Amino acid sequence: MTRNGQRLLLVIDDDPAQRRLISVIAARRGWRTVFADDIDSALETLATPDGLALDAILLDHRFPESEVELAGLIAALRRNRPALPLLMLTSDGSVAQAVAAMRAGASDFLVKPLAPERLLSALDAAAGAADTGELRPLAEKLSMPLAFDEVVGSAPQFRAALAIAAKAARARVPVLVEGESGVGKEVLAEAIHAASPRARRSMVHVNCGAIPGNQIESVLFGHEKGAFPGAFERRTGRFEEADGSTLFLDEVGEMPLAVQAKLLDAIVSGEVRPIGATYARGVDVRVIAATNRTLADEVEAGRFREDLYYRLNVVQLTIPPLRERPGDVAPLARHLLARIGRQPGLRALGITDEALALLAGYDWPGNVRQLQNALFRAAVLCEGDALTRADFPQIAQLSDEETVRRPAPVRPTEAGVTLFRPDGNLRALDEIEADVIRLAIGHYRGRMSEVARRLGIGRSTLYRKLGELGIDQSAA
């Protein structure tokens, strides 16, 4: 860490506007930024006092033609500082390029236009502030909309939210989705849209937290040419783009109060008025809003309009955090891993029970998004046919440290018994029964009399079931 408690970021970029943007955003987390125009000047910087004090590198790079060339470039940057986090920024958001960057040695991968919260998240992780110690790669490159029957989760509170969402999907009424960052609010919004009569058109996304407060009105409602300094041409707002479809307002709690008033008017009247316009245009838009805050508390604090809150909150859904539904971790991991395996440059991988137990025992402060990122990173770097505990070293280390800090729980840390398949349907009864028996054998360390007693069956019945279900007594 540099003097005065600041961390130091080297930005390799020859675009002055991009450099200023990165510097301003990074300063929010107390980072000081130094610059290099190209790789040669960056290598020279690494030998200076600032270079020796670096905490991370951000490389804005037009990818070389080959992965070998990219690996050589990254190796040159890492030669004297092999553990230094190296973040790559590119306008190419393809999964194939992300895989190439990570295999070449990049720690993280960001896509232009650079969202402030995405850069801050990556810098937090680089600084060791992230709870997993894993840099958070590629969430934005794994956009995979799901139908309701593909949404994985068997926890009662989660299934209740899905049931309400499915009923609300065919209506035009607004929906408010609350839940911590990463729980899957956007996934649920996509499922609602896909099940609605508006599914023929793509859902329009707006991240209210990623847009500067002085620009969000223009983004939502558009503007006329000359409406304000810098308005050199007419711009269509996202409301107009979403006419006949669904508008998803993510992090709606970040919206300035003045824009909240105009949003309320648009929802009530069904009309939008671009900035500088003398006319209003009628639109048919279904609004789904999401927030990681509790909007009722924001209303109480005066930061969110009460009338807008009730307009958005016609149907309210609350998605529980992943730590409150640990039984969903294993089926989610299998499901996400299968989808990751279908991405360009990757392949289908299995995952061991030991790895699933590790994942199920972790708190996942970043929720489903963090689980997906950890699986993606492990899949990119895995050389075998299945992910093991060794493919999640940071999570394993944190889990071991947590075990040392507190006494071991009486209950086992197995991944548990999953009731639902990844497609949302119940598993067959014999499969569930087999899992329960395996879990009992492991928990009671192979003491079959105790297993039979706790399951409420006789020993002969237990052994008969072992044979019928193909369970090895030592399997657990």
Short mmCIF file of C-alpha atoms in Angstrom, two decimals:
data_model
loop_
_atom_site.label_atom_id
_atom_site.label_comp_id
_atom_site.label_asym_id
_atom_site.label_seq_id
_atom_site.Cartn_x
_atom_site.Cartn_y
_atom_site.Cartn_z
CA MET A 1 0.00 0.00 0.00
CA THR A 2 1.30 3.46 -0.87
CA ARG A 3 1.80 6.23 1.60
CA ASN A 4 -1.18 7.93 3.27
CA GLY A 5 -3.10 4.67 3.10
CA GLN A 6 -3.73 4.95 -0.65
CA ARG A 7 -3.47 2.04 -3.02
CA LEU A 8 -1.75 2.50 -6.34
CA LEU A 9 -3.20 1.53 -9.74
CA LEU A 10 -1.22 1.52 -12.98
CA VAL A 11 -3.46 2.20 -15.98
CA ILE A 12 -2.00 1.24 -19.36
CA ASP A 13 -4.09 3.24 -21.82
CA ASP A 14 -3.45 5.98 -24.38
CA ASP A 15 -6.98 7.43 -24.32
CA PRO A 16 -7.02 10.61 -22.16
CA ALA A 17 -10.80 10.53 -21.63
CA GLN A 18 -10.74 6.90 -20.55
CA ARG A 19 -7.80 7.57 -18.22
CA ARG A 20 -9.64 10.46 -16.54
CA LEU A 21 -12.77 8.34 -16.09
CA ILE A 22 -10.84 5.46 -14.50
CA SER A 23 -8.91 7.83 -12.25
CA VAL A 24 -12.08 9.52 -10.96
CA ILE A 25 -13.86 6.23 -10.32
CA ALA A 26 -10.85 4.63 -8.62
CA ALA A 27 -10.42 7.66 -6.36
CA ARG A 28 -13.81 6.83 -4.78
CA ARG A 29 -12.12 3.84 -3.12
CA GLY A 30 -8.98 5.77 -2.24
CA TRP A 31 -6.84 4.60 -5.18
CA ARG A 32 -4.16 6.82 -6.68
CA THR A 33 -3.64 6.28 -10.39
CA VAL A 34 -0.49 6.44 -12.50
CA PHE A 35 -0.49 6.05 -16.27
CA ALA A 36 1.48 4.49 -19.10
CA ASP A 37 0.69 4.94 -22.79
CA ASP A 38 1.89 1.51 -23.91
CA ILE A 39 3.49 -1.73 -22.73
CA ASP A 40 7.08 -0.46 -23.07
CA SER A 41 6.44 2.56 -20.86
CA ALA A 42 4.54 0.34 -18.43
CA LEU A 43 7.54 -1.96 -18.09
CA GLU A 44 9.70 1.09 -17.40
CA THR A 45 7.22 2.24 -14.74
CA LEU A 46 7.43 -1.14 -12.99
CA ALA A 47 11.08 -0.42 -12.20
CA THR A 48 10.35 2.94 -10.54
CA PRO A 49 9.41 3.52 -6.87
CA ASP A 50 5.77 3.83 -7.94
CA GLY A 51 6.08 0.58 -9.86
CA LEU A 52 7.40 -1.25 -6.83
CA ALA A 53 4.47 0.05 -4.76
CA LEU A 54 1.75 -0.96 -7.22
CA ASP A 55 -1.33 -2.77 -5.94
CA ALA A 56 -2.92 -3.54 -9.34
CA ILE A 57 -2.61 -2.99 -13.10
CA LEU A 58 -5.47 -2.14 -15.47
CA LEU A 59 -4.63 -2.83 -19.11
CA ASP A 60 -6.82 -1.40 -21.87
CA HIS A 61 -5.81 -3.71 -24.65
CA ARG A 62 -6.88 -4.45 -28.19
CA PHE A 63 -6.41 -8.19 -28.03
CA PRO A 64 -3.53 -9.72 -29.98
CA GLU A 65 -4.36 -12.21 -32.69
CA SER A 66 -3.21 -15.19 -30.64
CA GLU A 67 -3.53 -16.36 -27.07
CA VAL A 68 0.21 -17.08 -27.12
CA GLU A 69 0.98 -13.41 -27.87
CA LEU A 70 -1.38 -12.29 -25.11
CA ALA A 71 0.23 -14.68 -22.64
CA GLY A 72 3.65 -13.27 -23.51
CA LEU A 73 2.45 -9.73 -22.93
CA ILE A 74 0.98 -10.56 -19.53
CA ALA A 75 4.08 -12.57 -18.60
CA ALA A 76 6.22 -9.52 -19.34
CA LEU A 77 4.11 -7.39 -17.01
CA ARG A 78 4.19 -10.02 -14.28
CA ARG A 79 7.89 -10.86 -14.49
CA ASN A 80 8.91 -8.90 -11.41
CA ARG A 81 5.52 -8.87 -9.65
CA PRO A 82 3.95 -12.29 -10.34
CA ALA A 83 1.18 -11.95 -7.76
CA LEU A 84 0.10 -8.45 -8.81
CA PRO A 85 -3.59 -8.40 -9.85
CA LEU A 86 -3.91 -7.60 -13.55
CA LEU A 87 -7.28 -6.40 -14.81
CA MET A 88 -8.03 -6.26 -18.53
CA LEU A 89 -10.40 -3.76 -20.15
CA THR A 90 -11.67 -4.38 -23.66
CA SER A 91 -14.51 -3.46 -25.98
CA ASP A 92 -14.87 -7.13 -26.94
CA GLY A 93 -17.17 -8.73 -24.38
CA SER A 94 -17.15 -12.23 -25.81
CA VAL A 95 -16.72 -15.20 -23.50
CA ALA A 96 -14.01 -16.58 -25.80
CA GLN A 97 -11.88 -13.46 -25.28
CA ALA A 98 -12.50 -13.58 -21.54
CA VAL A 99 -11.36 -17.20 -21.42
CA ALA A 100 -8.24 -16.32 -23.44
CA ALA A 101 -7.40 -13.44 -21.10
CA MET A 102 -7.77 -15.52 -17.94
CA ARG A 103 -5.81 -18.47 -19.30
CA ALA A 104 -3.08 -16.05 -20.27
CA GLY A 105 -2.88 -14.90 -16.65
CA ALA A 106 -5.31 -11.99 -16.27
CA SER A 107 -6.97 -11.76 -12.88
CA ASP A 108 -10.16 -10.11 -14.06
CA PHE A 109 -11.81 -8.94 -17.27
CA LEU A 110 -13.94 -5.81 -17.72
CA VAL A 111 -15.95 -4.67 -20.72
CA LYS A 112 -16.44 -1.22 -22.21
CA PRO A 113 -18.37 0.95 -21.60
CA LEU A 114 -16.95 0.62 -18.12
CA ALA A 115 -19.62 0.63 -15.41
CA PRO A 116 -18.35 2.41 -12.28
CA GLU A 117 -19.62 -0.24 -9.84
CA ARG A 118 -17.98 -3.00 -11.91
CA LEU A 119 -14.57 -1.30 -11.77
CA LEU A 120 -14.96 -0.60 -8.05
CA SER A 121 -15.89 -4.24 -7.45
CA ALA A 122 -12.79 -5.40 -9.30
CA LEU A 123 -10.57 -2.94 -7.42
CA ASP A 124 -12.05 -4.02 -4.08
CA ALA A 125 -11.23 -7.62 -4.97
CA ALA A 126 -7.73 -6.66 -6.09
CA ALA A 127 -7.21 -4.90 -2.78
CA GLY A 128 -8.25 -8.00 -0.91
CA ALA A 129 -11.51 -6.42 0.23
CA ALA A 130 -13.73 -8.98 -1.48
CA ASP A 131 -15.02 -11.68 0.83
CA THR A 132 -13.81 -14.54 -1.33
CA GLY A 133 -10.39 -13.23 -2.26
CA GLU A 134 -11.40 -14.20 -5.81
CA LEU A 135 -11.50 -11.47 -8.41
CA ARG A 136 -14.98 -11.37 -9.85
CA PRO A 137 -14.73 -12.17 -13.55
CA LEU A 138 -17.19 -12.18 -16.31
CA ALA A 139 -20.67 -11.90 -14.84
CA GLU A 140 -21.67 -9.56 -17.63
CA LYS A 141 -20.50 -12.02 -20.27
CA LEU A 142 -22.68 -14.87 -19.04
CA SER A 143 -26.05 -13.30 -19.67
CA MET A 144 -28.26 -16.35 -19.92
CA PRO A 145 -31.99 -15.56 -19.58
CA LEU A 146 -33.98 -18.37 -17.99
CA ALA A 147 -37.59 -19.43 -18.13
CA PHE A 148 -39.37 -20.16 -14.84
CA ASP A 149 -38.89 -23.90 -15.24
CA GLU A 150 -35.12 -23.35 -15.51
CA VAL A 151 -34.74 -21.28 -12.33
CA VAL A 152 -33.07 -23.49 -9.75
CA GLY A 153 -33.98 -23.43 -6.06
CA SER A 154 -36.10 -25.50 -3.69
CA ALA A 155 -36.06 -23.30 -0.54
CA PRO A 156 -39.68 -22.52 0.44
CA GLN A 157 -39.22 -18.72 0.50
CA PHE A 158 -37.54 -18.81 -2.91
CA ARG A 159 -40.21 -21.06 -4.45
CA ALA A 160 -42.92 -18.79 -3.01
CA ALA A 161 -41.35 -15.78 -4.74
CA LEU A 162 -41.21 -17.74 -8.02
CA ALA A 163 -44.87 -18.72 -7.71
CA ILE A 164 -45.92 -15.09 -7.23
CA ALA A 165 -43.72 -14.01 -10.15
CA ALA A 166 -45.21 -16.64 -12.44
CA LYS A 167 -48.75 -15.46 -11.61
CA ALA A 168 -47.81 -11.82 -12.17
CA ALA A 169 -46.00 -12.46 -15.44
CA ARG A 170 -49.04 -12.19 -17.69
CA ALA A 171 -50.29 -8.93 -16.14
CA ARG A 172 -49.18 -5.42 -17.08
CA VAL A 173 -48.78 -4.29 -13.47
CA PRO A 174 -45.39 -3.12 -12.16
CA VAL A 175 -43.29 -5.54 -10.13
CA LEU A 176 -40.76 -4.65 -7.43
CA VAL A 177 -37.99 -7.19 -6.76
CA GLU A 178 -35.95 -6.74 -3.58
CA GLY A 179 -32.90 -8.70 -2.49
CA GLU A 180 -29.18 -8.45 -1.87
CA SER A 181 -26.78 -7.89 -4.74
CA GLY A 182 -26.23 -11.04 -6.74
CA VAL A 183 -29.30 -13.01 -5.62
CA GLY A 184 -30.75 -13.14 -9.13
CA LYS A 185 -33.14 -10.19 -9.36
CA GLU A 186 -32.39 -9.70 -13.05
CA VAL A 187 -32.81 -13.43 -13.71
CA LEU A 188 -36.27 -13.29 -12.14
CA ALA A 189 -37.13 -10.19 -14.17
CA GLU A 190 -36.07 -11.99 -17.36
CA ALA A 191 -38.24 -14.98 -16.42
CA ILE A 192 -41.25 -12.71 -15.82
CA HIS A 193 -40.73 -11.02 -19.18
CA ALA A 194 -40.23 -14.34 -20.99
CA ALA A 195 -43.55 -15.63 -19.61
CA SER A 196 -45.44 -12.45 -20.51
CA PRO A 197 -47.28 -11.48 -23.71
CA ARG A 198 -44.42 -9.00 -24.30
CA ALA A 199 -41.81 -11.71 -24.75
CA ARG A 200 -41.68 -11.18 -28.52
CA ARG A 201 -39.59 -8.07 -27.89
CA SER A 202 -36.40 -7.92 -25.83
CA MET A 203 -36.56 -6.54 -22.32
CA VAL A 204 -34.82 -3.15 -22.01
CA HIS A 205 -32.34 -2.87 -19.12
CA VAL A 206 -31.33 0.29 -17.24
CA ASN A 207 -28.91 0.16 -14.30
CA CYS A 208 -29.82 3.31 -12.40
CA GLY A 209 -26.78 2.97 -10.14
CA ALA A 210 -24.33 2.98 -13.07
CA ILE A 211 -25.57 6.23 -14.64
CA PRO A 212 -24.48 9.66 -13.32
CA GLY A 213 -27.37 11.48 -11.67
CA ASN A 214 -27.27 14.32 -14.19
CA GLN A 215 -27.63 11.92 -17.13
CA ILE A 216 -30.26 9.44 -16.01
CA GLU A 217 -33.23 11.61 -17.08
CA SER A 218 -31.87 11.75 -20.62
CA VAL A 219 -31.18 8.01 -20.64
CA LEU A 220 -34.72 7.17 -19.52
CA PHE A 221 -36.75 9.75 -21.42
CA GLY A 222 -34.47 10.96 -24.20
CA HIS A 223 -33.75 14.53 -25.29
CA GLU A 224 -34.12 16.82 -28.27
CA LYS A 225 -31.21 18.28 -30.19
CA GLY A 226 -29.96 21.40 -28.40
CA ALA A 227 -31.91 20.63 -25.21
CA PHE A 228 -28.77 21.25 -23.14
CA PRO A 229 -25.05 21.86 -23.76
CA GLY A 230 -23.62 18.80 -25.49
CA ALA A 231 -26.98 17.61 -26.88
CA PHE A 232 -25.80 17.61 -30.50
CA GLU A 233 -28.51 15.27 -31.74
CA ARG A 234 -31.86 13.84 -30.71
CA ARG A 235 -31.70 10.83 -28.41
CA THR A 236 -34.44 8.24 -27.91
CA GLY A 237 -34.94 7.29 -24.26
CA ARG A 238 -35.17 3.78 -22.88
CA PHE A 239 -38.88 4.21 -22.19
CA GLU A 240 -39.54 4.68 -25.90
CA GLU A 241 -37.23 1.77 -26.72
CA ALA A 242 -39.30 -0.41 -24.38
CA ASP A 243 -42.65 0.51 -25.99
CA GLY A 244 -44.62 -2.74 -26.19
CA SER A 245 -42.10 -4.53 -24.02
CA THR A 246 -40.70 -4.51 -20.47
CA LEU A 247 -38.41 -1.90 -18.89
CA PHE A 248 -36.17 -3.30 -16.15
CA LEU A 249 -34.95 -0.61 -13.75
CA ASP A 250 -32.12 -2.14 -11.74
CA GLU A 251 -31.04 -0.42 -8.51
CA VAL A 252 -34.02 1.93 -8.75
CA GLY A 253 -33.27 3.15 -5.22
CA GLU A 254 -30.26 5.04 -6.62
CA MET A 255 -32.46 7.27 -8.79
CA PRO A 256 -32.41 11.00 -7.87
CA LEU A 257 -35.65 12.37 -6.40
CA ALA A 258 -36.21 14.75 -9.32
CA VAL A 259 -36.08 11.88 -11.81
CA GLN A 260 -38.31 9.79 -9.55
CA ALA A 261 -41.04 12.42 -10.05
CA LYS A 262 -40.78 12.15 -13.83
CA LEU A 263 -40.76 8.34 -13.64
CA LEU A 264 -43.95 8.43 -11.57
CA ASP A 265 -45.60 10.71 -14.13
CA ALA A 266 -44.60 8.38 -16.99
CA ILE A 267 -46.04 5.33 -15.21
CA VAL A 268 -49.29 7.09 -14.29
CA SER A 269 -49.90 8.83 -17.61
CA GLY A 270 -48.38 6.29 -19.99
CA GLU A 271 -46.57 9.16 -21.71
CA VAL A 272 -42.95 10.31 -21.85
CA ARG A 273 -41.64 13.78 -22.62
CA PRO A 274 -38.01 13.98 -23.77
CA ILE A 275 -35.90 16.80 -22.33
CA GLY A 276 -36.48 19.94 -24.42
CA ALA A 277 -39.52 18.50 -26.21
CA THR A 278 -42.82 20.33 -26.66
CA TYR A 279 -44.72 17.08 -27.07
CA ALA A 280 -45.37 13.89 -25.11
CA ARG A 281 -45.40 10.42 -26.65
CA GLY A 282 -47.66 7.62 -25.48
CA VAL A 283 -45.90 4.36 -24.59
CA ASP A 284 -47.08 0.93 -23.51
CA VAL A 285 -44.38 -0.18 -21.06
CA ARG A 286 -44.43 -2.73 -18.26
CA VAL A 287 -41.98 -1.71 -15.50
CA ILE A 288 -40.05 -4.17 -13.35
CA ALA A 289 -37.89 -2.46 -10.73
CA ALA A 290 -35.19 -4.04 -8.59
CA THR A 291 -33.20 -2.85 -5.61
CA ASN A 292 -30.73 -4.19 -3.07
CA ARG A 293 -32.16 -1.76 -0.54
CA THR A 294 -35.42 -1.96 1.40
CA LEU A 295 -37.43 0.73 -0.37
CA ALA A 296 -39.86 1.09 2.54
CA ASP A 297 -36.88 2.19 4.66
CA GLU A 298 -35.75 4.56 1.89
CA VAL A 299 -39.24 6.12 1.88
CA GLU A 300 -39.06 6.51 5.66
CA ALA A 301 -35.68 8.23 5.32
CA GLY A 302 -36.98 10.61 2.64
CA ARG A 303 -34.72 9.25 -0.08
CA PHE A 304 -37.49 7.66 -2.15
CA ARG A 305 -40.90 9.02 -3.08
CA GLU A 306 -43.73 7.29 -1.25
CA ASP A 307 -46.15 7.67 -4.19
CA LEU A 308 -43.63 6.11 -6.59
CA TYR A 309 -42.95 3.30 -4.13
CA TYR A 310 -46.61 2.30 -4.10
CA ARG A 311 -46.81 2.53 -7.90
CA LEU A 312 -43.83 0.19 -8.31
CA ASN A 313 -44.85 -2.10 -5.47
CA VAL A 314 -48.08 -3.47 -6.98
CA VAL A 315 -46.45 -6.91 -6.85
CA GLN A 316 -43.51 -7.31 -4.48
CA LEU A 317 -41.01 -10.16 -4.60
CA THR A 318 -38.21 -10.69 -2.10
CA ILE A 319 -35.44 -13.10 -3.04
CA PRO A 320 -33.64 -14.60 -0.03
CA PRO A 321 -29.82 -14.57 0.02
CA LEU A 322 -28.02 -17.78 -0.85
CA ARG A 323 -26.71 -18.23 2.70
CA GLU A 324 -30.32 -18.71 3.83
CA ARG A 325 -30.85 -21.57 1.38
CA PRO A 326 -27.68 -23.68 1.52
CA GLY A 327 -29.53 -26.69 0.16
CA ASP A 328 -29.81 -24.86 -3.17
CA VAL A 329 -26.04 -24.45 -3.59
CA ALA A 330 -25.29 -27.93 -4.94
CA PRO A 331 -28.05 -28.04 -7.60
CA LEU A 332 -27.28 -24.42 -8.53
CA ALA A 333 -23.59 -25.26 -8.92
CA ARG A 334 -24.37 -28.23 -11.18
CA HIS A 335 -26.82 -26.17 -13.22
CA LEU A 336 -24.50 -23.19 -13.63
CA LEU A 337 -21.56 -25.44 -14.46
CA ALA A 338 -23.56 -27.11 -17.22
CA ARG A 339 -24.40 -23.72 -18.73
CA ILE A 340 -20.82 -22.50 -18.39
CA GLY A 341 -19.65 -25.63 -20.21
CA ARG A 342 -21.65 -24.57 -23.26
CA GLN A 343 -19.78 -21.27 -23.57
CA PRO A 344 -17.25 -20.82 -26.40
CA GLY A 345 -13.79 -22.07 -25.48
CA LEU A 346 -15.02 -24.12 -22.51
CA ARG A 347 -16.15 -27.73 -22.07
CA ALA A 348 -18.50 -29.77 -19.93
CA LEU A 349 -17.06 -30.52 -16.49
CA GLY A 350 -18.24 -32.51 -13.51
CA ILE A 351 -17.83 -31.50 -9.89
CA THR A 352 -16.91 -33.73 -6.96
CA ASP A 353 -18.99 -34.20 -3.83
CA GLU A 354 -16.11 -32.77 -1.78
CA ALA A 355 -16.16 -29.59 -3.88
CA LEU A 356 -19.94 -29.33 -3.56
CA ALA A 357 -19.68 -29.71 0.21
CA LEU A 358 -17.11 -26.90 0.29
CA LEU A 359 -19.37 -24.62 -1.77
CA ALA A 360 -22.45 -25.48 0.29
CA GLY A 361 -20.62 -24.62 3.51
CA TYR A 362 -19.61 -21.14 2.35
CA ASP A 363 -21.70 -18.03 3.14
CA TRP A 364 -21.63 -16.52 -0.40
CA PRO A 365 -21.84 -12.82 0.48
CA GLY A 366 -22.07 -12.12 -3.27
CA ASN A 367 -24.86 -14.69 -3.62
CA VAL A 368 -25.59 -16.52 -6.91
CA ARG A 369 -23.50 -14.11 -9.00
CA GLN A 370 -20.47 -14.84 -6.83
CA LEU A 371 -21.07 -18.59 -7.09
CA GLN A 372 -21.30 -18.31 -10.87
CA ASN A 373 -18.09 -16.30 -11.03
CA ALA A 374 -16.22 -18.78 -8.82
CA LEU A 375 -17.42 -21.68 -10.99
CA PHE A 376 -16.50 -19.86 -14.20
CA ARG A 377 -13.01 -19.09 -12.97
CA ALA A 378 -12.50 -22.66 -11.81
CA ALA A 379 -13.81 -24.04 -15.12
CA VAL A 380 -11.50 -21.81 -17.16
CA LEU A 381 -8.42 -22.95 -15.26
CA CYS A 382 -9.37 -26.61 -14.64
CA GLU A 383 -7.20 -29.17 -16.42
CA GLY A 384 -9.11 -32.27 -15.34
CA ASP A 385 -12.58 -33.58 -16.10
CA ALA A 386 -14.19 -32.45 -12.83
CA LEU A 387 -13.82 -29.55 -10.44
CA THR A 388 -12.42 -30.49 -7.05
CA ARG A 389 -11.88 -28.68 -3.78
CA ALA A 390 -8.44 -27.70 -5.08
CA ASP A 391 -10.07 -25.64 -7.85
CA PHE A 392 -11.50 -23.25 -5.23
CA PRO A 393 -8.36 -22.39 -3.22
CA GLN A 394 -9.51 -19.03 -1.84
CA ILE A 395 -12.87 -20.37 -0.70
CA ALA A 396 -11.16 -23.42 0.83
CA GLN A 397 -8.71 -21.19 2.68
CA LEU A 398 -11.45 -18.94 4.03
CA SER A 399 -13.51 -21.96 5.05
CA ASP A 400 -10.52 -23.46 6.88
CA GLU A 401 -9.87 -20.15 8.65
CA GLU A 402 -13.51 -19.93 9.70
CA THR A 403 -13.36 -23.47 11.06
CA VAL A 404 -10.36 -22.52 13.21
CA ARG A 405 -12.15 -19.41 14.52
CA ARG A 406 -15.22 -21.26 15.72
CA PRO A 407 -15.99 -24.74 17.04
CA ALA A 408 -17.04 -27.34 14.50
CA PRO A 409 -20.82 -27.62 14.28
CA VAL A 410 -22.57 -30.72 15.46
CA ARG A 411 -24.35 -31.07 12.16
CA PRO A 412 -22.38 -32.32 9.14
CA THR A 413 -21.29 -29.96 6.37
CA GLU A 414 -22.58 -32.06 3.51
CA ALA A 415 -24.28 -30.30 0.64
CA GLY A 416 -27.61 -31.76 1.82
CA VAL A 417 -30.44 -33.46 -0.02
CA THR A 418 -31.78 -31.71 -3.10
CA LEU A 419 -35.49 -32.05 -3.78
CA PHE A 420 -35.63 -30.39 -7.19
CA ARG A 421 -33.86 -31.05 -10.46
CA PRO A 422 -32.10 -28.17 -12.26
CA ASP A 423 -35.17 -27.85 -14.51
CA GLY A 424 -37.36 -27.07 -11.48
CA ASN A 425 -39.13 -30.45 -11.36
CA LEU A 426 -39.03 -32.76 -8.34
CA ARG A 427 -36.46 -35.54 -8.34
CA ALA A 428 -37.63 -39.14 -8.30
CA LEU A 429 -38.38 -40.54 -4.84
CA ASP A 430 -35.76 -43.30 -5.07
CA GLU A 431 -33.07 -40.72 -5.88
CA ILE A 432 -34.01 -38.63 -2.84
CA GLU A 433 -34.14 -41.76 -0.66
CA ALA A 434 -30.69 -42.81 -1.85
CA ASP A 435 -29.28 -39.37 -0.97
CA VAL A 436 -30.83 -39.51 2.51
CA ILE A 437 -29.31 -42.94 3.15
CA ARG A 438 -25.87 -41.83 1.91
CA LEU A 439 -26.10 -38.75 4.12
CA ALA A 440 -27.02 -40.88 7.14
CA ILE A 441 -24.18 -43.35 6.50
CA GLY A 442 -21.70 -40.46 6.36
CA HIS A 443 -23.12 -38.72 9.39
CA TYR A 444 -23.07 -41.85 11.56
CA ARG A 445 -19.68 -42.95 10.13
CA GLY A 446 -20.89 -46.25 8.72
CA ARG A 447 -22.49 -47.52 11.95
CA MET A 448 -25.34 -49.30 10.20
CA SER A 449 -27.32 -50.12 13.34
CA GLU A 450 -27.39 -46.44 14.21
CA VAL A 451 -28.24 -45.52 10.61
CA ALA A 452 -31.19 -47.93 10.61
CA ARG A 453 -32.39 -46.74 14.03
CA ARG A 454 -32.25 -43.05 13.07
CA LEU A 455 -34.03 -43.72 9.78
CA GLY A 456 -36.71 -45.71 11.60
CA ILE A 457 -36.20 -48.95 9.68
CA GLY A 458 -34.77 -52.36 10.48
CA ARG A 459 -31.21 -53.38 9.59
CA SER A 460 -32.45 -55.95 7.10
CA THR A 461 -34.61 -53.31 5.42
CA LEU A 462 -31.63 -50.95 5.30
CA TYR A 463 -29.39 -53.54 3.65
CA ARG A 464 -32.14 -54.41 1.17
CA LYS A 465 -32.43 -50.75 0.21
CA LEU A 466 -28.66 -50.49 -0.20
CA GLY A 467 -28.84 -53.26 -2.77
CA GLU A 468 -31.94 -51.94 -4.55
CA LEU A 469 -30.58 -48.41 -4.78
CA GLY A 470 -27.04 -49.46 -5.67
CA ILE A 471 -25.48 -47.76 -2.64
CA ASP A 472 -22.04 -48.78 -1.48
CA GLN A 473 -21.88 -48.77 2.33
CA SER A 474 -18.64 -46.79 2.13
CA ALA A 475 -20.04 -44.30 -0.39
CA ALA A 476 -20.53 -41.57 2.15
#
